[in-house]
XYZ file of C-alpha atoms in Angstrom:
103
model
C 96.005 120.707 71.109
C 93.250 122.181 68.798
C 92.863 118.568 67.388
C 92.448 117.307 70.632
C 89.737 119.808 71.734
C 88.023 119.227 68.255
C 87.966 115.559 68.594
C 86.945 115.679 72.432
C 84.526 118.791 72.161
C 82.088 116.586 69.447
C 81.880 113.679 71.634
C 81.276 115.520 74.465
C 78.376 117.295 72.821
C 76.977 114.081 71.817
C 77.485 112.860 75.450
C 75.636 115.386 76.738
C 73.383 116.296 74.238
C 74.535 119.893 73.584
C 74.888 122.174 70.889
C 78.736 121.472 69.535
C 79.268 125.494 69.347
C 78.263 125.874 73.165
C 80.669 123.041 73.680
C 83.521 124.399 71.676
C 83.028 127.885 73.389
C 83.154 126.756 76.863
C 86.407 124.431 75.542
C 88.054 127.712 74.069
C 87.548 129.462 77.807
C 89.749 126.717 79.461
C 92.410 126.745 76.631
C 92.595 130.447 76.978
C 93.969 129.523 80.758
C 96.775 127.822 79.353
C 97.232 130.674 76.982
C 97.578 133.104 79.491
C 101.512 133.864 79.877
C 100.103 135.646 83.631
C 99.658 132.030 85.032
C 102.689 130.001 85.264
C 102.051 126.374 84.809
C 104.436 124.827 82.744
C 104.529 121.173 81.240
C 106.378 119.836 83.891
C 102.945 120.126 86.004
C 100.672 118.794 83.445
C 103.144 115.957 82.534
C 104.167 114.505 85.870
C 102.189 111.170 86.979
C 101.800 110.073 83.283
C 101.009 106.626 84.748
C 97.926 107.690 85.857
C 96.982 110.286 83.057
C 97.154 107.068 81.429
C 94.974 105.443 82.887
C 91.851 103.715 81.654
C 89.372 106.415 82.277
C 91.634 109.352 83.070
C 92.811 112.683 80.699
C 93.839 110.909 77.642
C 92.845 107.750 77.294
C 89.805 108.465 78.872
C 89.177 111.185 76.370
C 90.169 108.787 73.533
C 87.709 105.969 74.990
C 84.801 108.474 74.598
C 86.023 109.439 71.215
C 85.703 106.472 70.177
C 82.462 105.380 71.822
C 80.928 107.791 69.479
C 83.357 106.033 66.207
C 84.824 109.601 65.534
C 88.621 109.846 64.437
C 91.486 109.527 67.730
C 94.514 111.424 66.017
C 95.101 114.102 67.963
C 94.434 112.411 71.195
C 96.842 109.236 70.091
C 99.153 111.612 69.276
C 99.072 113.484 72.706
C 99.118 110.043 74.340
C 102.264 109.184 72.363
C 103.685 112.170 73.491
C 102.959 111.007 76.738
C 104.414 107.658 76.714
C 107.818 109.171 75.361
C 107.685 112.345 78.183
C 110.741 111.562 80.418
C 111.276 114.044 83.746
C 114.198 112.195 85.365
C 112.737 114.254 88.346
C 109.416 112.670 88.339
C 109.808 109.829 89.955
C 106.511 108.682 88.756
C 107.358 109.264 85.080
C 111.105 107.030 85.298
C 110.601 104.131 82.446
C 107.132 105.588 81.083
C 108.041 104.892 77.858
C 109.614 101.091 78.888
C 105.849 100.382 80.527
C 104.537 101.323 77.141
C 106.418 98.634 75.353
């Protein structure tokens, strides 16, 4: 996840033409949420629908398409989307053969 937000927090500053530390800071507030043992929100929520968290301008590849716009390095996010790709909630019926589509 840190990888991630580094990767995504310099393009985004380049995007939008802000300092990187501001950037980082107000990335560092929103991973605190997830941080926060008080809110329950567990990966089930964040990983159902992978489908369309895959999609061409959504979360991850999204993300990694503006990565890459700016020719910075895509680990963490291609990792995350592999991750992704091989999540399998037999109760999702959205994310049934994720990993099948992916082949």
């Amino acid at each position: 996840m840190d990888q991630v937000y580094q990767e995504t927090n310099k393009a985004l500053s380049l995007k939008h033409h802000c300092i990187l530390e501001e950037q980082t800071r107000f990335s560092e507030q929103a991973k605190r949420k997830y941080q926060d043992y008080a809110i329950i929100d567990d990966v089930r929520r964040h990983a159902n629908d992978p489908i369309r968290k895959l999609g061409s301008d959504d979360h991850l590849i999204g993300a990694a398409r503006l990565v890459q716009l700016y020719h910075l390095p895509v680990a963490g996010i291609s990792t995350a989307i592999a991750a992704a790709l091989h999540y399998d909630n037999p109760e999702d019926a959205l994310c049934s053969g994720t990993l099948n589509l992916a082949t």
